[in-house]
PDB file of C-alpha atoms and ligand atoms in Angstrom:
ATOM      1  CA  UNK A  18       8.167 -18.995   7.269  1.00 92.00           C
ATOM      2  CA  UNK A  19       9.609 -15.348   6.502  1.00 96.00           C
ATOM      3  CA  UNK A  20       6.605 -13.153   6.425  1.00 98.00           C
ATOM      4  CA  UNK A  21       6.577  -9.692   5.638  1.00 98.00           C
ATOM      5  CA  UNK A  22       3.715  -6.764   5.297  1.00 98.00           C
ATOM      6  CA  UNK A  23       2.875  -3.867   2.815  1.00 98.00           C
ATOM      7  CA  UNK A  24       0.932  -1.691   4.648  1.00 98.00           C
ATOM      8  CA  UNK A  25      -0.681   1.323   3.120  1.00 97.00           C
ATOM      9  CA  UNK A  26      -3.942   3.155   2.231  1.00 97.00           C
ATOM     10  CA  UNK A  27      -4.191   1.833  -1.163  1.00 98.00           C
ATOM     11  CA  UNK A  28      -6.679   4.588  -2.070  1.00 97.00           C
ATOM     12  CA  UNK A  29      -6.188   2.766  -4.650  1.00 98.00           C
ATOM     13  CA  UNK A  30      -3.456   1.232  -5.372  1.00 98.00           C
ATOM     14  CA  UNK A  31      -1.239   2.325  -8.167  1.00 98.00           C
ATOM     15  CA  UNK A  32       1.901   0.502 -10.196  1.00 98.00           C
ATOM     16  CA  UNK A  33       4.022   1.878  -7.728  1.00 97.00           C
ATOM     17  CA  UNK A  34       2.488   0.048  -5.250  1.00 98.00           C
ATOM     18  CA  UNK A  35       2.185  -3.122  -7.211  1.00 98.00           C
ATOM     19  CA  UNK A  36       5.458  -3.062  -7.924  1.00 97.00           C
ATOM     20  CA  UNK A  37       7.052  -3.126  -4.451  1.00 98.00           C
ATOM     21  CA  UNK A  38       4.062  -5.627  -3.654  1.00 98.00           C
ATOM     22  CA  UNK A  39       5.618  -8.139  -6.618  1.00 98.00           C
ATOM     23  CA  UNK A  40       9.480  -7.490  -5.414  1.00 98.00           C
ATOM     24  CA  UNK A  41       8.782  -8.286  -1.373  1.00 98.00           C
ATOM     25  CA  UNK A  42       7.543 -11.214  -2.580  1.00 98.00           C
ATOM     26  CA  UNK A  43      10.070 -12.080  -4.201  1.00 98.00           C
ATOM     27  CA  UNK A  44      12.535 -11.792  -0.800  1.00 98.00           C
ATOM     28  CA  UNK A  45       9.535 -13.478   1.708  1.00 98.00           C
ATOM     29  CA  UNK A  46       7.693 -16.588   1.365  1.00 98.00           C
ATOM     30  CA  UNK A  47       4.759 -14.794   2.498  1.00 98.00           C
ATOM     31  CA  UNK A  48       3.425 -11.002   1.616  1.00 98.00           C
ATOM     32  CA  UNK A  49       0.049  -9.707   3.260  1.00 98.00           C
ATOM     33  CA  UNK A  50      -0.900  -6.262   1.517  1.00 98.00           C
ATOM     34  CA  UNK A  51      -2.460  -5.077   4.617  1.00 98.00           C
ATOM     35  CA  UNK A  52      -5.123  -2.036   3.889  1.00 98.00           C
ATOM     36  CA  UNK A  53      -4.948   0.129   7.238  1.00 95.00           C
ATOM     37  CA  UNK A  54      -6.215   3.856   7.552  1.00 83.00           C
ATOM     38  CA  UNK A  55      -4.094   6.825   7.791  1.00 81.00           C
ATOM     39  CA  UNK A  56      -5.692   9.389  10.015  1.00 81.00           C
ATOM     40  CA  UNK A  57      -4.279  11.697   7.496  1.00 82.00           C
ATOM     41  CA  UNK A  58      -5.873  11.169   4.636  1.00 80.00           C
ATOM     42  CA  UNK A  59      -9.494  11.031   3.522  1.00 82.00           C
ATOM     43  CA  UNK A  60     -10.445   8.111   1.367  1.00 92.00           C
ATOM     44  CA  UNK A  61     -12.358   8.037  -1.896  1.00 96.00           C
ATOM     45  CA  UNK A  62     -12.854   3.964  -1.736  1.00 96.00           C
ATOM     46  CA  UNK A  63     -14.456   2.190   0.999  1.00 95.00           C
ATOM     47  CA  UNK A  64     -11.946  -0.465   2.670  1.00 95.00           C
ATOM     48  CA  UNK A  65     -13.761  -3.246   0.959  1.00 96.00           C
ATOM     49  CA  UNK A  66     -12.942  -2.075  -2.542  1.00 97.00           C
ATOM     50  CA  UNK A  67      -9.490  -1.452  -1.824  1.00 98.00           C
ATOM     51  CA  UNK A  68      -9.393  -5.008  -1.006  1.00 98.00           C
ATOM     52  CA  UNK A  69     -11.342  -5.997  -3.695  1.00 98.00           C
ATOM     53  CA  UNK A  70      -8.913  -4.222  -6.504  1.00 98.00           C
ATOM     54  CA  UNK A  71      -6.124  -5.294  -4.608  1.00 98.00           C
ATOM     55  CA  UNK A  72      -7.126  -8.995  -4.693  1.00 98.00           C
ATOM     56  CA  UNK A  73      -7.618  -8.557  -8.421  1.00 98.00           C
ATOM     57  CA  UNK A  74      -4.450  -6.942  -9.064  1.00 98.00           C
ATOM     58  CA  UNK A  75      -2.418  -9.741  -6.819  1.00 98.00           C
ATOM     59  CA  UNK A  76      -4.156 -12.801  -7.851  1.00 98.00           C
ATOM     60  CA  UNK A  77      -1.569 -13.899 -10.141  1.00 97.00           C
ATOM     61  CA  UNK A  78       1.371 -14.284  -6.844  1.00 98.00           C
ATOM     62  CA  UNK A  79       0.792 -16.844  -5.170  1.00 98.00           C
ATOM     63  CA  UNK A  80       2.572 -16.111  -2.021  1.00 98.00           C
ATOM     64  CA  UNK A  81       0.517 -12.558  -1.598  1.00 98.00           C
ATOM     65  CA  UNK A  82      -2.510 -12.089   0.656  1.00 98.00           C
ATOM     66  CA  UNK A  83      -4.732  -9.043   1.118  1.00 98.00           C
ATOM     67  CA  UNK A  84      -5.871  -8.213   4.730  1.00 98.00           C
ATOM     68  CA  UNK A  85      -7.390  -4.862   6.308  1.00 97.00           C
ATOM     69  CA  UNK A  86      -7.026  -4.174   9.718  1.00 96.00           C
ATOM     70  CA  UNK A  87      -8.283  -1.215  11.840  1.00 94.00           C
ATOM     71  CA  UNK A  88      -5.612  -0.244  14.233  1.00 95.00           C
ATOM     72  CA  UNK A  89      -1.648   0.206  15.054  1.00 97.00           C
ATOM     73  CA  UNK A  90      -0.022  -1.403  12.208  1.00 97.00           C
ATOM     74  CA  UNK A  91       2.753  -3.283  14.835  1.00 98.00           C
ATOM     75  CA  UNK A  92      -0.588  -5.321  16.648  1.00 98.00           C
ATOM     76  CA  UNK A  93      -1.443  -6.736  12.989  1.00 98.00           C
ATOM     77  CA  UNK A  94       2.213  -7.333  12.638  1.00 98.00           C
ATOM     78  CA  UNK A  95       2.063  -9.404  16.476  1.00 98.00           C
ATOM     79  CA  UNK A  96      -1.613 -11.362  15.757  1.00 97.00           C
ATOM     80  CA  UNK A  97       0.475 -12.618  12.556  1.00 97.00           C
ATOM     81  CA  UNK A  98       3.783 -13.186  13.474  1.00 96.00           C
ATOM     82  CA  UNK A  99       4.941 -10.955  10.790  1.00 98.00           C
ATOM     83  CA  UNK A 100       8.818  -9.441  11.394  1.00 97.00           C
ATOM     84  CA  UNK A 101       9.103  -6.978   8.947  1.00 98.00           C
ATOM     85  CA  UNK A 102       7.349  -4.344   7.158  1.00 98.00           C
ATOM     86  CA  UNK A 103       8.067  -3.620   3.580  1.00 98.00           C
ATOM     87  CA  UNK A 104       7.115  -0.333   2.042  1.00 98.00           C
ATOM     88  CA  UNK A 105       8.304   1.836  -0.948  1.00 97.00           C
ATOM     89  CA  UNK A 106      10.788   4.632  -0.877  1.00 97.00           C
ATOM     90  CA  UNK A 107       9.750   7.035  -3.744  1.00 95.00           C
ATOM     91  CA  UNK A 108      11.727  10.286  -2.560  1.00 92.00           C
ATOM     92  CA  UNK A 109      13.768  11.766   0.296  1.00 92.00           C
ATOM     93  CA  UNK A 110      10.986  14.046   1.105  1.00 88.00           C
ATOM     94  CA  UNK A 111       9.231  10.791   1.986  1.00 92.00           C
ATOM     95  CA  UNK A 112      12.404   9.333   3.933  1.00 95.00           C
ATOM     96  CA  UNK A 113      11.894  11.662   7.023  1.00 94.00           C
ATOM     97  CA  UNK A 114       8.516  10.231   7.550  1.00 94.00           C
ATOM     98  CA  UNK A 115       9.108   6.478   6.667  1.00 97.00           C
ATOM     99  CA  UNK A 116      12.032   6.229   8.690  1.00 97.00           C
ATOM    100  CA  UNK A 117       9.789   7.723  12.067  1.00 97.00           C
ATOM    101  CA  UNK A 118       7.762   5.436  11.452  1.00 97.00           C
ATOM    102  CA  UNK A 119       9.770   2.852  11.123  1.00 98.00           C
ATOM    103  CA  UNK A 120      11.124   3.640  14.358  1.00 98.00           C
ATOM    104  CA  UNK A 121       8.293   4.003  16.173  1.00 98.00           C
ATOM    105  CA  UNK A 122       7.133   0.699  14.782  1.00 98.00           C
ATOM    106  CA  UNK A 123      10.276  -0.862  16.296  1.00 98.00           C
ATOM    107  CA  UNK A 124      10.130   1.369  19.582  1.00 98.00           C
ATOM    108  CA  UNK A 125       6.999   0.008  19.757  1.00 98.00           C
ATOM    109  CA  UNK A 126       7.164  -4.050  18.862  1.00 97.00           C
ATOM    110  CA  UNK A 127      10.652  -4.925  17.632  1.00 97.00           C
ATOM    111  CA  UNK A 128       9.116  -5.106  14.341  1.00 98.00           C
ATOM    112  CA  UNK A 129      11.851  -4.377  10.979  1.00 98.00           C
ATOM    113  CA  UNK A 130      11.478  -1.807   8.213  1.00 98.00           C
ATOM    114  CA  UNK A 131      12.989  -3.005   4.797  1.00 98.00           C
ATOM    115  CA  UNK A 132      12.353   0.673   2.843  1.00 98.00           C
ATOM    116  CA  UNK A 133      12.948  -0.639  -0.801  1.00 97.00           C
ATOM    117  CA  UNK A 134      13.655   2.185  -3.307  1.00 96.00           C
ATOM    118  CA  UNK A 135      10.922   2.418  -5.746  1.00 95.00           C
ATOM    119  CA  UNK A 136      11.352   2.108  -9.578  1.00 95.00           C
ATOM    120  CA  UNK A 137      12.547   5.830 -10.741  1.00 95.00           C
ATOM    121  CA  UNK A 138       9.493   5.321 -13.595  1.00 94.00           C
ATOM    122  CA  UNK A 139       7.318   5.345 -10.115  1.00 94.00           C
ATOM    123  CA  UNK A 140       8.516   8.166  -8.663  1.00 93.00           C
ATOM    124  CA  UNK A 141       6.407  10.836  -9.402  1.00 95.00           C
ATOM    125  CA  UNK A 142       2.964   8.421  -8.664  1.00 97.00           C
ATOM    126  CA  UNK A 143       1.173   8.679  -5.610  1.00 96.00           C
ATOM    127  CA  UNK A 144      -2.572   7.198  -5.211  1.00 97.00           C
ATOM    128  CA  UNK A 145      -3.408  11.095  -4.018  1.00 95.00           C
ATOM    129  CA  UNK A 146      -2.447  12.880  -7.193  1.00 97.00           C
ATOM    130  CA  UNK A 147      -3.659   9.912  -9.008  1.00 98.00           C
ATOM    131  CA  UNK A 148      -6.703  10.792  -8.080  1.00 97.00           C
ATOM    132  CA  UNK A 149      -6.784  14.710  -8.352  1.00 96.00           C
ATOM    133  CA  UNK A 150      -5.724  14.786 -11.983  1.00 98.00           C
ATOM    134  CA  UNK A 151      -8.596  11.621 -12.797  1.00 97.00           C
ATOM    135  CA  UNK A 152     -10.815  14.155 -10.821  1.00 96.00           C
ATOM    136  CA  UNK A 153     -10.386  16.789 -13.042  1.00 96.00           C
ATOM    137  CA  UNK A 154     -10.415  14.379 -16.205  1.00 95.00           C
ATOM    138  CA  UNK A 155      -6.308  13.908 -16.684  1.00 97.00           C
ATOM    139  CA  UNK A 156      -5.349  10.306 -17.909  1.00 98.00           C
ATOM    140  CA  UNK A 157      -4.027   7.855 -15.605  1.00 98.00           C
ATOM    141  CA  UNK A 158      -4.495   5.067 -17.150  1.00 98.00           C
ATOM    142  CA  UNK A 159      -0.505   4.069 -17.671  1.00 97.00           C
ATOM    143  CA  UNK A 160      -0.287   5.007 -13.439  1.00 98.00           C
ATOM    144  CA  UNK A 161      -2.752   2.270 -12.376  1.00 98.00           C
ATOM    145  CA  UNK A 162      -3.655  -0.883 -12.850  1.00 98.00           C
ATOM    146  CA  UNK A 163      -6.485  -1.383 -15.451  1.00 98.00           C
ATOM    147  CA  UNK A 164      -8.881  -2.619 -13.344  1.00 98.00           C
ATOM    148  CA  UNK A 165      -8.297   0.556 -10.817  1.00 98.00           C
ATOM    149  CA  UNK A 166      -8.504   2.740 -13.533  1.00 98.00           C
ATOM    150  CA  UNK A 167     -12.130   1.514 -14.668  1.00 98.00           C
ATOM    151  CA  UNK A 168     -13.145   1.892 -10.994  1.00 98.00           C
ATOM    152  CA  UNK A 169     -11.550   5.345 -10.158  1.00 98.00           C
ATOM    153  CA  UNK A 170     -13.463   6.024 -13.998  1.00 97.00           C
ATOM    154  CA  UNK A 171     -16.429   4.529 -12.413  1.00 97.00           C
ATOM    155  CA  UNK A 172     -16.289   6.035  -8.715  1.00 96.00           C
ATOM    156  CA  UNK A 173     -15.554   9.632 -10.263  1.00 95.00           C
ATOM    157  CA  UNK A 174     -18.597   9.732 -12.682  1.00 94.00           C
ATOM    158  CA  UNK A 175     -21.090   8.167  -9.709  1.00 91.00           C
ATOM    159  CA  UNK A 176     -19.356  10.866  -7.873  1.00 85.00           C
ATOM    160  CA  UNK A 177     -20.260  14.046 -10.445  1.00 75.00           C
TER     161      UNK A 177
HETATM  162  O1  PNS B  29      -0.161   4.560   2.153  1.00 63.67           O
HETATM  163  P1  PNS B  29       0.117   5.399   3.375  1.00 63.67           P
HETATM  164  O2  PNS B  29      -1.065   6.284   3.674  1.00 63.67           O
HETATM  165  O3  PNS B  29       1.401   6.165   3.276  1.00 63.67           O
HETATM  166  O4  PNS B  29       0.283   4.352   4.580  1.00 63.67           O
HETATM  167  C1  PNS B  29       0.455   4.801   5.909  1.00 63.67           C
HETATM  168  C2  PNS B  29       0.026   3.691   6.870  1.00 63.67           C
HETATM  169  C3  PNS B  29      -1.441   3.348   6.626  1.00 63.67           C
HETATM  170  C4  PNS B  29       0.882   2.459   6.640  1.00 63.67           C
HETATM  171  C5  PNS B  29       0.224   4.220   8.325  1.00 63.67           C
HETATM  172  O5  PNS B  29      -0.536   5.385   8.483  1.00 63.67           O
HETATM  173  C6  PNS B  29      -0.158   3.178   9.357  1.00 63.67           C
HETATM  174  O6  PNS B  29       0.620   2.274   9.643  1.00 63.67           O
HETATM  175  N1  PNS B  29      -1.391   3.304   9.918  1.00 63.67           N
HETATM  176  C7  PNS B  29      -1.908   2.351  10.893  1.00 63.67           C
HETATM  177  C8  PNS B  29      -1.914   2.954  12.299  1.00 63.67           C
HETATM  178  C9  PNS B  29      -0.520   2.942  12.909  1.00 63.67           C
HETATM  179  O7  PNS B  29       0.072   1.902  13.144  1.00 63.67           O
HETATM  180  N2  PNS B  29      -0.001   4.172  13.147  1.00 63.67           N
HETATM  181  C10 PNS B  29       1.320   4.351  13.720  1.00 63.67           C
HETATM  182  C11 PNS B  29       2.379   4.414  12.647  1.00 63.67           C
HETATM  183  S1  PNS B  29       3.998   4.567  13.311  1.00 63.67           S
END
């Protein structure tokens, strides 16, 4: 069985995202979209509604789980016997950090980076700005899945 993960925040996940998600699974028999927490970032949705959106978003591929995992993405990677790591390559500003971490992840456990170039209609989206110009009322809805954008709608207002 050729397993591979999509890690990421997923805070939330966008059509970017979804769209790598749909093409690794068409190269692996088995995807998990893995939620894991970058020390980086602060999140706006609790790791159970990441999950939640991304199970909704996902249901129709059959070969894709969603998992969350607290800690070093390359111990998920050993407790599943997963090989490779699949993640989207929107820009070369974000090639310098992909690629250290894709060699740190294979310093670390042997574990393979595939770093699949994103759809140029993608480029632009990240789940960050997604959510600054929803913040301050911009439409997003063509950037993100429906049901994410009636959540992000949802988690903003509750927000105020
Ligand atoms: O969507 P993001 O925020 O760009 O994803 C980054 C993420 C979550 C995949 C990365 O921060 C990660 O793998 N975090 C888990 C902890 C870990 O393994 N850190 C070492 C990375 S070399």
């Amino acid at each position: 069985m050729r397993r591979a993960v999509c890690p990421g925040s997923y805070d939330p996940a966008t059509n970017g995202h979804l769209d790598i998600i749909e093409r690794a699974a068409q190269l692996f028999d088995e995807v998990v979209v893995a939620v894991l927490i970058n020390k980086k970032k602060q999140g706006l949705f609790t790791i159970d509604e990441r999950l939640a959106m991304l199970r909704e978003v996902t249901e129709k591929l059959p070969n894709v789980r969603v998992d969350a995992w607290h800690g070093l993405l390359v111990d998920y990677c050993r407790q599943h016997d997963i090989k490779a790591i699949a993640k989207g390559l929107r820009s070369v500003s974000d090639f310098d950090y992909e690629l250290q971490m894709a060699q740190m992840n294979r310093e670390l456990s042997g574990v393979e980076t595939l770093l699949m170039s994103n759809n140029p209609a993608y480029s632009f989206l990240s789940s960050s700005l997604v959510k600054e110009v929803a913040t301050y009322g911009g439409d997003v809805s063509q950037m993100v899945p429906k049901v994410v954008h009636e959540r992000l709608v949802a988690k903003l207002a509750e927000r105020g």
